[in-house]
Each structure stands twice: as C-alpha cells, then as structure tokens.
Short mmCIF file of C-alpha atoms in Angstrom, two decimals:
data_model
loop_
_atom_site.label_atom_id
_atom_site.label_comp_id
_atom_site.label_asym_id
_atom_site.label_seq_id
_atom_site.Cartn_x
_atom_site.Cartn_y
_atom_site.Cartn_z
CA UNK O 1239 -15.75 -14.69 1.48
CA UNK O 1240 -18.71 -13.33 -0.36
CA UNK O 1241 -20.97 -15.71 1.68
CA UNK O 1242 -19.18 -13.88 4.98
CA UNK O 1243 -19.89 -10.66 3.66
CA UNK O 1244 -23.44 -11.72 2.78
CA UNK O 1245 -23.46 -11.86 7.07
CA UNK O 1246 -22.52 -15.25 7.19
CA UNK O 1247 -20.90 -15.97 10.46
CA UNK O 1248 -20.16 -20.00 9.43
CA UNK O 1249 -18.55 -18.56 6.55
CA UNK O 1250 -15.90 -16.76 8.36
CA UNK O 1251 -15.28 -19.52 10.35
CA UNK O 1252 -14.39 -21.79 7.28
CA UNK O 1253 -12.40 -18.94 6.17
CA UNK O 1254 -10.90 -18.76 9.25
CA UNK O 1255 -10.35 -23.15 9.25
CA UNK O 1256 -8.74 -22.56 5.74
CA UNK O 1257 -6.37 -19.63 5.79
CA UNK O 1258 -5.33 -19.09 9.70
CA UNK O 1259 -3.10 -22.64 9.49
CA UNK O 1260 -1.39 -20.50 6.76
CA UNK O 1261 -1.12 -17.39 7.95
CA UNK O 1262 0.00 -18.92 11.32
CA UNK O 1263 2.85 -20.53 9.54
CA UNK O 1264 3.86 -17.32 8.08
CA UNK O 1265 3.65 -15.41 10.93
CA UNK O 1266 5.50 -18.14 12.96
CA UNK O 1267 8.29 -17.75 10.66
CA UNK O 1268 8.55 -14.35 10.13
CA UNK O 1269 8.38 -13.21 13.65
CA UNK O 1270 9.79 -16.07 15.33
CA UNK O 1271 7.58 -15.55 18.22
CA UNK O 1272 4.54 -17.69 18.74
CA UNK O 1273 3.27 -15.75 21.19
CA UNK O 1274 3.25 -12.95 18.88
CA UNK O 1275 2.44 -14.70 16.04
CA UNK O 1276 -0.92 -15.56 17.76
CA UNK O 1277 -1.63 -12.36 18.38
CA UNK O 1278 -0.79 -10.86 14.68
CA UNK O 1279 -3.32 -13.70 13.56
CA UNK O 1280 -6.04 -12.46 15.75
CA UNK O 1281 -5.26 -8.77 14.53
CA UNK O 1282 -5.01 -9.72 10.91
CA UNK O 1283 -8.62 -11.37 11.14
CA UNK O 1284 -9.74 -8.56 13.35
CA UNK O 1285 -9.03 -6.10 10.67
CA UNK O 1286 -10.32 -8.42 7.44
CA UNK O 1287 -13.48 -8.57 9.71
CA UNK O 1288 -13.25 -4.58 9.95
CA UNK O 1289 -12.30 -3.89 5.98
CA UNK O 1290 -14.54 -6.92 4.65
CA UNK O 1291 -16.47 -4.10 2.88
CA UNK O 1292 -13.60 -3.70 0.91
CA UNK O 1293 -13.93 -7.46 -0.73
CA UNK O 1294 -14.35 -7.65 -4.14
CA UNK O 1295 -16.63 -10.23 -5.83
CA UNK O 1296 -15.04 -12.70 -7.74
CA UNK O 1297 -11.57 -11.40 -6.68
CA UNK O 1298 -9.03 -13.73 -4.87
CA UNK O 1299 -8.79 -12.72 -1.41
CA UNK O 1300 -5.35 -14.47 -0.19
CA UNK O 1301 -3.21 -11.94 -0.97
CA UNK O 1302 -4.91 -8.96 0.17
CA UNK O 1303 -5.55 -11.35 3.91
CA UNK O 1304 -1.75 -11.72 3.38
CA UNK O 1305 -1.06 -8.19 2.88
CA UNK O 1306 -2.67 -6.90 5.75
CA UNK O 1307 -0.60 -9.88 7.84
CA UNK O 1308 2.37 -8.37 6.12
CA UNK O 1309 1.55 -4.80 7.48
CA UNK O 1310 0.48 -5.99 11.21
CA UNK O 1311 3.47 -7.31 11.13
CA UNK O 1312 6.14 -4.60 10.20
CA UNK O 1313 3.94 -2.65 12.41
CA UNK O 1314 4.75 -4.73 15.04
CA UNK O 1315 8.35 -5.28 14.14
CA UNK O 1316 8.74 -1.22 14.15
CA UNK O 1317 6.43 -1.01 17.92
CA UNK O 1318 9.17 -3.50 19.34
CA UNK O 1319 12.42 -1.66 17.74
CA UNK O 1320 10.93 1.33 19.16
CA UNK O 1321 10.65 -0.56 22.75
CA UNK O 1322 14.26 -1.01 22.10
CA UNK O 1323 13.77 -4.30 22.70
CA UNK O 1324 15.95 -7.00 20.07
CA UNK O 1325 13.15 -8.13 17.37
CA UNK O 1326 16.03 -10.47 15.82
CA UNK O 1327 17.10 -13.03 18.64
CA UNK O 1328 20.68 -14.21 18.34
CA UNK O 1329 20.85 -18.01 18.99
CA UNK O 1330 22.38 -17.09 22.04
CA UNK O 1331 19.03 -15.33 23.46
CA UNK O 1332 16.56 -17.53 22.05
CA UNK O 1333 14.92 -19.38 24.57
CA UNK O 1334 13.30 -22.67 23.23
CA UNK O 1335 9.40 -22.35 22.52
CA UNK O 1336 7.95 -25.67 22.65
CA UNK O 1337 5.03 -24.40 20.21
CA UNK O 1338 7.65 -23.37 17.61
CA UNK O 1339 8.10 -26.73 15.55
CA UNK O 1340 11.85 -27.04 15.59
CA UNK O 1341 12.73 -25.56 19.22
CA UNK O 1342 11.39 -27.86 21.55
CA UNK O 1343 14.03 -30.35 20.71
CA UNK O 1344 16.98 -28.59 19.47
CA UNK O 1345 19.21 -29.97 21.91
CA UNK O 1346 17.94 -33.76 21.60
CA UNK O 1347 21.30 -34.83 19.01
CA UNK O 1348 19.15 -35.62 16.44
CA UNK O 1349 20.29 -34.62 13.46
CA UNK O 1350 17.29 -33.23 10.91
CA UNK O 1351 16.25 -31.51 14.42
CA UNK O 1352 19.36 -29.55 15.03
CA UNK O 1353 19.49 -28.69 10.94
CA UNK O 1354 15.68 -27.47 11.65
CA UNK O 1355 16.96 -25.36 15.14
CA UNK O 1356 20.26 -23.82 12.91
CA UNK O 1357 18.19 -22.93 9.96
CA UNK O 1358 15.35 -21.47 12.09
CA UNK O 1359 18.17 -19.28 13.24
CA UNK O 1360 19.88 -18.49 10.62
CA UNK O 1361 16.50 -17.10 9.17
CA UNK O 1362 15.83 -15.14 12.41
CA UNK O 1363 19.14 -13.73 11.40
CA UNK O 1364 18.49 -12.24 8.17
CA UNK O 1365 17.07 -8.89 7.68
CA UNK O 1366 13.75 -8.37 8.21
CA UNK O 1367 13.18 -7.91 4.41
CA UNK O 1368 15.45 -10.59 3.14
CA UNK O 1369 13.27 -12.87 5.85
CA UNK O 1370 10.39 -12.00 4.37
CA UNK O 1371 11.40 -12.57 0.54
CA UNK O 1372 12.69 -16.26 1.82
CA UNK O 1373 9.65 -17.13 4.09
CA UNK O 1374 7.25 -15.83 1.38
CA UNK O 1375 9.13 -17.74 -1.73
CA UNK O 1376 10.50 -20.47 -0.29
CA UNK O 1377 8.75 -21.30 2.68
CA UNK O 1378 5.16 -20.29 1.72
CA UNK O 1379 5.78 -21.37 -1.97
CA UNK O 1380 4.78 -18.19 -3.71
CA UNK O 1381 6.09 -16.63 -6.66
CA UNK O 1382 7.92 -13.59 -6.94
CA UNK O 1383 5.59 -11.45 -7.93
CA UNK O 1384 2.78 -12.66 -5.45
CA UNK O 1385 5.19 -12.15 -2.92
CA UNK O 1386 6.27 -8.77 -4.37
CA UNK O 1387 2.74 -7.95 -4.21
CA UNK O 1388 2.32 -8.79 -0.89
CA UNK O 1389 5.25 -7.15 0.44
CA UNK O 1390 4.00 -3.96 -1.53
CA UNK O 1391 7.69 -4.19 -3.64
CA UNK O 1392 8.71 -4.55 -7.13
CA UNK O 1393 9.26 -8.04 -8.32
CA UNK O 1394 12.99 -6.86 -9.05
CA UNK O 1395 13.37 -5.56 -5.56
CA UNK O 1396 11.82 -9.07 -4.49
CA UNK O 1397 14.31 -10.99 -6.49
CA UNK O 1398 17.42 -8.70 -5.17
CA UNK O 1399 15.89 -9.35 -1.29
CA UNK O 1400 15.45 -12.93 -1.84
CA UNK O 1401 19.08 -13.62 -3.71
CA UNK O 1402 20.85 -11.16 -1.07
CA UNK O 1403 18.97 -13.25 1.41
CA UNK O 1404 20.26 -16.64 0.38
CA UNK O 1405 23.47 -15.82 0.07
CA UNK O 1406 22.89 -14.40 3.89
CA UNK O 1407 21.68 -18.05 4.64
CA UNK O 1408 24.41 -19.85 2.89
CA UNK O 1409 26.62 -17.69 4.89
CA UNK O 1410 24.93 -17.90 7.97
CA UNK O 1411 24.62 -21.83 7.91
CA UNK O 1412 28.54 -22.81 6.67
CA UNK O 1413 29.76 -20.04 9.05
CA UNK O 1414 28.09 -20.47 12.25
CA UNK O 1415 25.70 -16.46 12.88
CA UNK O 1416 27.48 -13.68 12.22
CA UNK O 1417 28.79 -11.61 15.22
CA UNK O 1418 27.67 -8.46 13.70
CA UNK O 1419 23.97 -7.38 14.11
CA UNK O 1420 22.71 -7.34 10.74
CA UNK O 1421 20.85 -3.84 9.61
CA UNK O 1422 18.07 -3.60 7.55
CA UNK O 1423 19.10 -3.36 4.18
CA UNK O 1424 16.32 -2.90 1.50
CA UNK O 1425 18.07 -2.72 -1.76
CA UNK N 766 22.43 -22.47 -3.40
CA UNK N 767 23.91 -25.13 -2.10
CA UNK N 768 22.03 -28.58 -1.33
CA UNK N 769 22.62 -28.17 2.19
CA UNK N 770 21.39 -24.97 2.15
CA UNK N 771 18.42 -26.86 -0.10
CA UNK N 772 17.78 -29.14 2.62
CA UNK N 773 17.47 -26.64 5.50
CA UNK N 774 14.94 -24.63 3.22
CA UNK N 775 12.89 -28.08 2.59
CA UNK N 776 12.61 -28.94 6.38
CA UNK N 777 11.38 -25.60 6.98
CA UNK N 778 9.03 -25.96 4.26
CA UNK N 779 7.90 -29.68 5.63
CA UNK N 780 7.26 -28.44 8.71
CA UNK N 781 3.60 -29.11 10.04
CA UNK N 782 1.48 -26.27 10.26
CA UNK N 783 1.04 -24.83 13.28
CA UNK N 784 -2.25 -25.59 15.85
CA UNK N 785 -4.17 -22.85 15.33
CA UNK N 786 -5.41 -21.15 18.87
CA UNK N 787 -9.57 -20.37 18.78
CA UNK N 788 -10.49 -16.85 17.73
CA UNK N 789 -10.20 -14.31 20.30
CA UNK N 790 -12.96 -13.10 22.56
CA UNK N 791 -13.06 -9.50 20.69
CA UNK N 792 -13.13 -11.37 17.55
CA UNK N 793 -16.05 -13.22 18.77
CA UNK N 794 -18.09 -10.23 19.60
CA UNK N 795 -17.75 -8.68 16.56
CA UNK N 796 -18.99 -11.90 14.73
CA UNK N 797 -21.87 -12.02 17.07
CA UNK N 798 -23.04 -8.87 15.82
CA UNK N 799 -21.99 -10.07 11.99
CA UNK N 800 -24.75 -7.93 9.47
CA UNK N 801 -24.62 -8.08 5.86
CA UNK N 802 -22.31 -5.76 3.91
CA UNK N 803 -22.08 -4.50 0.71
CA UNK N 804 -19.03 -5.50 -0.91
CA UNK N 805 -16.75 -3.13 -3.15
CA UNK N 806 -17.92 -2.24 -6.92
CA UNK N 807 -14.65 -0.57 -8.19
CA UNK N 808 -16.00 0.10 -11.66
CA UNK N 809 -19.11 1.67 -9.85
CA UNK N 810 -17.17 3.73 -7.65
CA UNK N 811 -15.00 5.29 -10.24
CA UNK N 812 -18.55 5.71 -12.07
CA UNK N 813 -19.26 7.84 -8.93
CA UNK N 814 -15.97 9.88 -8.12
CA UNK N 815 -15.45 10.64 -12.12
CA UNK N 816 -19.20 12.00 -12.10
CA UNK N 817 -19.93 13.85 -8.84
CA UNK N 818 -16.12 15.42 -9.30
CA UNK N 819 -17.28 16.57 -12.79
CA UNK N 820 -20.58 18.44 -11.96
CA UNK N 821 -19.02 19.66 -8.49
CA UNK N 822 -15.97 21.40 -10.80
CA UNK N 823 -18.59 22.74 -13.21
CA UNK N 824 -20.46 23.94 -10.62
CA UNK N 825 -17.65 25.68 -9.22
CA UNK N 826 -16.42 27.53 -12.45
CA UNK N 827 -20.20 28.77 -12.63
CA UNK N 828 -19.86 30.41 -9.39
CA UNK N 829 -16.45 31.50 -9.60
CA UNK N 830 -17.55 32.61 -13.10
CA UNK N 831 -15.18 32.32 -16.14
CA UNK N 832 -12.24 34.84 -16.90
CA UNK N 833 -12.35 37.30 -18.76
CA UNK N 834 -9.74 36.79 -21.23
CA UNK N 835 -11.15 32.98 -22.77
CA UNK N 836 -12.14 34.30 -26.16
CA UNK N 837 -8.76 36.24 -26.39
CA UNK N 838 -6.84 32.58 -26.07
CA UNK N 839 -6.18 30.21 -28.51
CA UNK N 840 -8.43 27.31 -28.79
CA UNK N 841 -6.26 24.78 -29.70
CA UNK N 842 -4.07 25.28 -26.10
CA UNK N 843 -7.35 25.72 -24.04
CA UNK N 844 -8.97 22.17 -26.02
CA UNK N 845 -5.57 20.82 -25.41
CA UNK N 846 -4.54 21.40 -21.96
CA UNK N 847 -8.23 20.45 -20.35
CA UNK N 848 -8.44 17.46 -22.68
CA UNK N 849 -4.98 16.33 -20.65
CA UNK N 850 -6.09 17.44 -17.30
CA UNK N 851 -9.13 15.21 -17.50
CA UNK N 852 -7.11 12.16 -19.27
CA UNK N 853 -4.81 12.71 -16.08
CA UNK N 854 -8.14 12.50 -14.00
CA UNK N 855 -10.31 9.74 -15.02
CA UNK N 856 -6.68 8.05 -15.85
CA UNK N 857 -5.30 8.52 -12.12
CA UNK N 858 -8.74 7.86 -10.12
CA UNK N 859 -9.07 4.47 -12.47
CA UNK N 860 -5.43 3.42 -10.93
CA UNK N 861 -6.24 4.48 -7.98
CA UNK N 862 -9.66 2.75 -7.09
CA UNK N 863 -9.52 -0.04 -9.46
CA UNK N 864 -7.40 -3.32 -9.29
CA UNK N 865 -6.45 -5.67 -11.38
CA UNK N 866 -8.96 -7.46 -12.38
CA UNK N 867 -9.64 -10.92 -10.15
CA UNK N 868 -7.72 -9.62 -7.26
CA UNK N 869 -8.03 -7.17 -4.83
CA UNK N 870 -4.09 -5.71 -4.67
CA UNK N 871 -3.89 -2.49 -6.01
CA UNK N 872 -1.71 -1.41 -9.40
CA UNK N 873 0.60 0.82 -7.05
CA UNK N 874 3.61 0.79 -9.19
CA UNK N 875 2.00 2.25 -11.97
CA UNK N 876 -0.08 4.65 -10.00
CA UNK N 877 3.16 6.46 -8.87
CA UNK N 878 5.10 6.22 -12.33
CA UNK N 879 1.83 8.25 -13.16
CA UNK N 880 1.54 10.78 -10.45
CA UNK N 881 5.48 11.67 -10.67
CA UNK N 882 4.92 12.02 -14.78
CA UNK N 883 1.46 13.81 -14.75
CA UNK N 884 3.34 16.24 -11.62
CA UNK N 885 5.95 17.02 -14.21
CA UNK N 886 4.11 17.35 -17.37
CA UNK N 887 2.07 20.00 -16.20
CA UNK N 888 4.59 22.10 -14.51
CA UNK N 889 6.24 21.29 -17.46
CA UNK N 890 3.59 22.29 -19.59
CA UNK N 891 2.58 25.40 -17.98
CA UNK N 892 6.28 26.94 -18.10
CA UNK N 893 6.45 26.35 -21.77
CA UNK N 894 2.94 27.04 -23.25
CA UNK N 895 0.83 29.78 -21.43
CA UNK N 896 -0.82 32.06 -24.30
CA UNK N 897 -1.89 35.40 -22.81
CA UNK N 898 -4.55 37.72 -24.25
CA UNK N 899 -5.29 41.98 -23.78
CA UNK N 900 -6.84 41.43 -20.46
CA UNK N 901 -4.63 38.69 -18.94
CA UNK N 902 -2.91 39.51 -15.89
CA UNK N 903 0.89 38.92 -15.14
CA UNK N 904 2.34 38.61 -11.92
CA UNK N 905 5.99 36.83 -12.28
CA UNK N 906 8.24 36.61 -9.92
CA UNK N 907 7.91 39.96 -7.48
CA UNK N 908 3.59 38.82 -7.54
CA UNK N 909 4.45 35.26 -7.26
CA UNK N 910 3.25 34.76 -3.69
CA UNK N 911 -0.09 35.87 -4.47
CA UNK N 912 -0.91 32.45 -6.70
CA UNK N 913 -1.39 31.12 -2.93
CA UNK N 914 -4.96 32.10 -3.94
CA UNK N 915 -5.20 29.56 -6.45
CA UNK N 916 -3.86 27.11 -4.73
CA UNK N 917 -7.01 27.26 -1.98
CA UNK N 918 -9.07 27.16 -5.05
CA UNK N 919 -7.61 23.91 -6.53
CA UNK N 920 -7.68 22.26 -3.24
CA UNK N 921 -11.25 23.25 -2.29
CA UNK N 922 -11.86 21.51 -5.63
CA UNK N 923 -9.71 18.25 -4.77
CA UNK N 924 -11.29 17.88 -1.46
CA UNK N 925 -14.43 16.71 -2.72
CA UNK N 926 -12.84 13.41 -5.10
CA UNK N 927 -9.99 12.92 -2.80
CA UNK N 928 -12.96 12.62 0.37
CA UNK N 929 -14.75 10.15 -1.96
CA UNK N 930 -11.48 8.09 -2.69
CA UNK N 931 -10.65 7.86 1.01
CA UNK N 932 -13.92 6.63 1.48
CA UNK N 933 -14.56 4.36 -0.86
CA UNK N 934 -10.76 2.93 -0.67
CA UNK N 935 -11.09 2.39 3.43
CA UNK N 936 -9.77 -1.19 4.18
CA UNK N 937 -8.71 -2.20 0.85
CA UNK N 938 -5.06 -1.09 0.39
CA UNK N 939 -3.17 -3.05 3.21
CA UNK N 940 0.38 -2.43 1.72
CA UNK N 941 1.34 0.83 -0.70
CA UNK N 942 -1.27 2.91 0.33
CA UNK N 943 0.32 6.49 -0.18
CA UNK N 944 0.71 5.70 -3.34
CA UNK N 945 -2.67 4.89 -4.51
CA UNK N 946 -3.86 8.11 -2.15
CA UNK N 947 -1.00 10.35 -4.08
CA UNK N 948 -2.78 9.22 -7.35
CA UNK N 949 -6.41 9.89 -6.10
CA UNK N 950 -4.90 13.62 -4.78
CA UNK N 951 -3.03 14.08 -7.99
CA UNK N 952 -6.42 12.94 -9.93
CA UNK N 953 -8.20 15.72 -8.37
CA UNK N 954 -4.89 18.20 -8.98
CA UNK N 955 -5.84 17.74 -12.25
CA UNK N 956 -9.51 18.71 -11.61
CA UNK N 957 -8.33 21.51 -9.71
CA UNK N 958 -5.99 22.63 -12.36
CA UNK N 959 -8.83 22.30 -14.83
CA UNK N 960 -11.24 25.03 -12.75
CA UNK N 961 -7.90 27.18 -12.63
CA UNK N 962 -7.67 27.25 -16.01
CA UNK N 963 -11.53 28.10 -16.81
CA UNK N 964 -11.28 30.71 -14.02
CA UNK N 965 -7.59 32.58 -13.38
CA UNK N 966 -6.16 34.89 -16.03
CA UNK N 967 -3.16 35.05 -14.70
CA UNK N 968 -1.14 34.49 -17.77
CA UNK N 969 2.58 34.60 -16.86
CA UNK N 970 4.90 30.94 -17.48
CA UNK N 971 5.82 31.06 -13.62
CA UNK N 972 2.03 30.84 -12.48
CA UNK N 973 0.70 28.84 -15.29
CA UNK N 974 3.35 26.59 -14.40
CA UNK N 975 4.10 26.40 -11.15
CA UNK N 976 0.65 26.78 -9.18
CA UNK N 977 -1.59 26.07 -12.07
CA UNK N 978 0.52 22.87 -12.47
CA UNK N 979 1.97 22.36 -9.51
CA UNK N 980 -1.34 21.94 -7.61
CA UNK N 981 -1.31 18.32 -8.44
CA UNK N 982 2.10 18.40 -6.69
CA UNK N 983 0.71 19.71 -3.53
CA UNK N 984 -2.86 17.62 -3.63
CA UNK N 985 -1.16 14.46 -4.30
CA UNK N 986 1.51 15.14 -1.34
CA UNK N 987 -1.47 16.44 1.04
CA UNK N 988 -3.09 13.19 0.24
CA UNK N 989 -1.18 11.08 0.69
CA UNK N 990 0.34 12.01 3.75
CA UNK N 991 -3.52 13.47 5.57
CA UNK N 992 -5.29 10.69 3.77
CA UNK N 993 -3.79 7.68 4.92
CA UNK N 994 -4.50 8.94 8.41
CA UNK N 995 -7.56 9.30 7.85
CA UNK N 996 -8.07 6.33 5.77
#
C-alpha cells in the first residue's frame, strides 16, 4: 500500500491480486448478486484509489478496504430498496447464477450441493444486518470486534446481530424460508 | 447451533473464492495517470488543526477585543472553564483525526460518548456557575433571542478547525463518519465557546448556559450533518 501510494501502479495491482479474491467473496455473499458484486468491487477499488491519501503508514489497511466495501454496499442495498425492487430474493425468485458457487447445480441431487443452494438461501433470507454479522464472522473468519469495526457497530450490537442471526438460520434451515418478508431489525 | 446448521456454515466457508473479473476500464485510467501521494500523518495533522485553531481564536478575541467586565470575575471560574474548553478541544480533535494506533478505523464510539458528555457539561456548566461583575450585562429570558449573536460568533470561529478536519479527514472514515465530524464540530464548539467567554459579558445562567454552551451543540450537529456532504 505505501509502495502504491509512493505512485506505484504494480503495487496496486498486487494489492488488487491479494485482497479483490476476498472482497469478491464477501461481496458475493452479502449481496447475492454477482453481477453486482462485480461492480461493488470495482467501486470499492475505485474509491481506495480516490481516498489512498488517506493511508496511513504502518497501519493495516484491510479493514478500512473492507469498510468502504461495507458502505458501497448498504449504499447499494438502500439505491435498490428505493427502486422498489426486492434486494432479498426468496428461493422462489432466485434464478440460478452459474458464477455464484453453489447455484449452478442446485438442482443436480447431490447432496453437499443442495445443503450449499438451501444455506445460500437461507442467508439471503436474513436481515441485511444479521447477514452481514454471519458473512463477516463466520464466513470471512473475523472476530467480533473486526467485524464490529467494519460494520461501524459496537461489538455488543455485533454479537446480538450475529446470535439473532443464527437462530434466524437454524430456523430458516429446519423450517424450510419463512413466508413472511423479514424487516430489518438492528437491535 | 446445531451441527447441521455447523455444516451449512463450513461449506459456505469452503467455498472457492470467486474468479476475480480484470479491473475496469475507469479504473484503468485512473492508474494510468497514478502520481505519488502523500499519505496521512494524523499526529501531524492534529499538530496543525490544534495550532492554526489556537492563533486564529486569539486573533479573533484581539479584534473583537476583550469585555469589559474580566477583572470584575473571579479567576478561579475564568482559569477553570477555558482550561475545560480547551481539554474538550485538543481532547475531541485527537478522537476525531487520530486512530488507533496500527490501523486506520477511527475510535467512533468514544468520539460520540465525548461529544454527547462535553454538549452537556457545558450547558450544564454554564446554568450553574456564571459569576457576573458591575458591568456585566443580563438578558434572561425576555433578551434571550438576542444570544443569536453569539452564536454567529462561535461558528465563524468553528469554521476554520472544522474546514481543516473535513479536509484532512477526506477518504479516511468509510463507516461512522458523523460521528467523528460531530466531534471535530464539537472540538471547535469548544473553541468557539472559549472566544465567547474572553469576549461576551453577558452574564445571566440562561446565556452562559445555553448559547455559550450550547454552541458545541449546534457546531457539532452542523458538522456533522454539512460536513459529511462535503467530506
């Protein structure tokens, strides 16, 4: 990062090898949307590019890059529920993406692939901040206060999204998705 | 959770990462034209605001020129209350441009348990302990409306730290950012509330209180809600 800022161009592109794979994942997971995804990643780069004055030598950079993928992302959550179009798919709408690992063969029998498909699902259920809490601790392996950090939240709130959101899994995969649209519910 | 529930959580997790698409054209262009940049110095910058905020307020008591009723007052109150207006400042603008050290997230939590407190305390403050001399002035309640005066003061003293803030925190706060611009606004309320109390003689708990102390109030809010637009 410092090398980037020191007008490196290679240097971004390492950065770029190292943390979009990540941050793709992430996205992926969070917005469900590949196509979207894609484009979040682009922004997210597009405005570390734009704010690399704002790097700190010596600092760790990952969860200020994540932080700004966090906020491209609500803002692109909040553009699409004010498009009134559905942000959370039910199963029902979902059409299978072939670039989402997990959907090109959810109807294939197998059955680790139709536990992927169902959980994938279940997730896209959730609320958008009990998603997050679940994608960043469990999925992305942070801890809760990295994750509270990156979510700009208290590590208490953090802990309250990511138990409520569980328990909104467990729910979700013994019970089939809920018939009910879920709201957003930030404790 | 259950180990089903376990299991559906691990094949997530296992799941291989994503191909990555190449970087977009825009992205491209802006690399093309990549130039060295000089990277953030938070210790510096605080260096900068705390200083250039100090000698503008100074500055700006000279002009204004001081009131007329400082020997009258007791020292002790007049020591005190600037000595905790610029604790609030250099404490405020230090939460709001610096991070934690070795990372660049901001300490937003503890900038807002600070701005809400230092709001209070001087409202608080002001109510309770406003000493009044011979040639104070008093306008209470029916004169109230005419503290709008000080107000503009205070704020044309917060506009110079709270423009440095914005600039210097551009890019840096991805998540939380209201807070950490209420704590630079409130940081220069404090300022502002400083050159109020060097220059207005209005001596009455409701003024003292409310506008002299409430200023940080309104220049954290302001903030906050103008600076992250612009910012």
């Amino acid at each position: 990062m410092a090398k980037y800022c020191g007008g490196d161009a290679r240097a971004f592109h390492q950065l770029y090898l190292v943390v979009a794979p990540r941050l793709l994942g992430y996205l992926v997971k969070l917005a469900r949307d590949r196509s979207a995804a894609d484009d979040l990643l682009q922004l997210t780069f597009m405005k570390v590019h734009r704010a690399r004055s704002a790097y700190i030598v010596g600092a760790d950079p990952l969860p200020w890059i994540y932080s700004i993928a966090h906020r491209s992302f609500i803002d692109h959550a909040r553009k699409m529920q004010r498009a009134a179009k559905t942000f959370v798919h039910t199963s029902q709408h979902v059409q299978p993406d072939p670039d989402i690992p997990g959907e090109a063969d959810g109807e294939s029998g197998d059955n680790d692939q139709a536990m992927l498909t169902s959980t994938l699902d279940a997730l896209a259920q959730l609320p958008r901040v009990q998603r997050e809490a679940i994608v960043l601790i469990k999925l992305e392996g942070k801890t809760v206060s990295e994750a509270a950090e990156i979510a700009g939240t208290t590590v208490g709130a953090m802990r309250v999204r990511a138990h409520r959101g569980y328990v909104a899994l467990r729910v979700a995969l013994e019970h089939g998705p809920p018939t009910e649209d879920l709201e957003e519910r930030a404790p | 959770m259950s180990d089903s529930d376990t299991d559906s959580l691990g094949a997530l997790r296992s799941l291989p990462v994503p191909q990555v698409r190449p970087m977009s054209d825009a992205l491209e262009r802006e690399l093309a034209m990549l130039a060295p940049v000089a990277t953030r110095r938070p210790t510096r910058q605080l260096v900068i605001v705390a200083s250039i905020s100090l000698i503008y307020a100074c500055g700006l008591v000279a002009v204004l020129s001081v009131r007329r009723d400082v020997a009258e007052l007791p020292p002790v109150w007049f020591v005190s209350s600037t000595i905790l207006r610029l604790l609030g400042f250099l404490t405020l603008c230090y939460l709001a441009l610096t991070p934690r050290r070795g990372t660049m997230v901001h300490r937003w939590k503890p900038a807002a348990v600070l701005v809400i407190a230092v709001a209070i305390t001087f409202v608080a403050f002001g109510l309770l302990f406003h000493p009044s001399g011979p040639s104070s002035l008093y306008y209470g309640w029916p004169r109230f409306y005419r503290g709008h005066h000080c107000i503009e003061i205070a704020l044309a003293v917060s506009a110079l730290p709270v423009g440095l803030c914005i600039v210097f925190l551009r890019g840096a706060v991805p998540v939380k950012a209201r807070w950490i611009l209420a704590a630079a606004g409130a940081a220069a309320g404090c300022l502002g509330g400083i050159v109020l109390s060097f220059y207005c003689r209005v001596a009455d708990g409701l003024h003292v209180g409310l506008i002299h102390g409430g200023v940080i109030a309104v220049s954290a809010t302001l903030t906050a809600l103008l600076g992250h637009r612009a910012g």
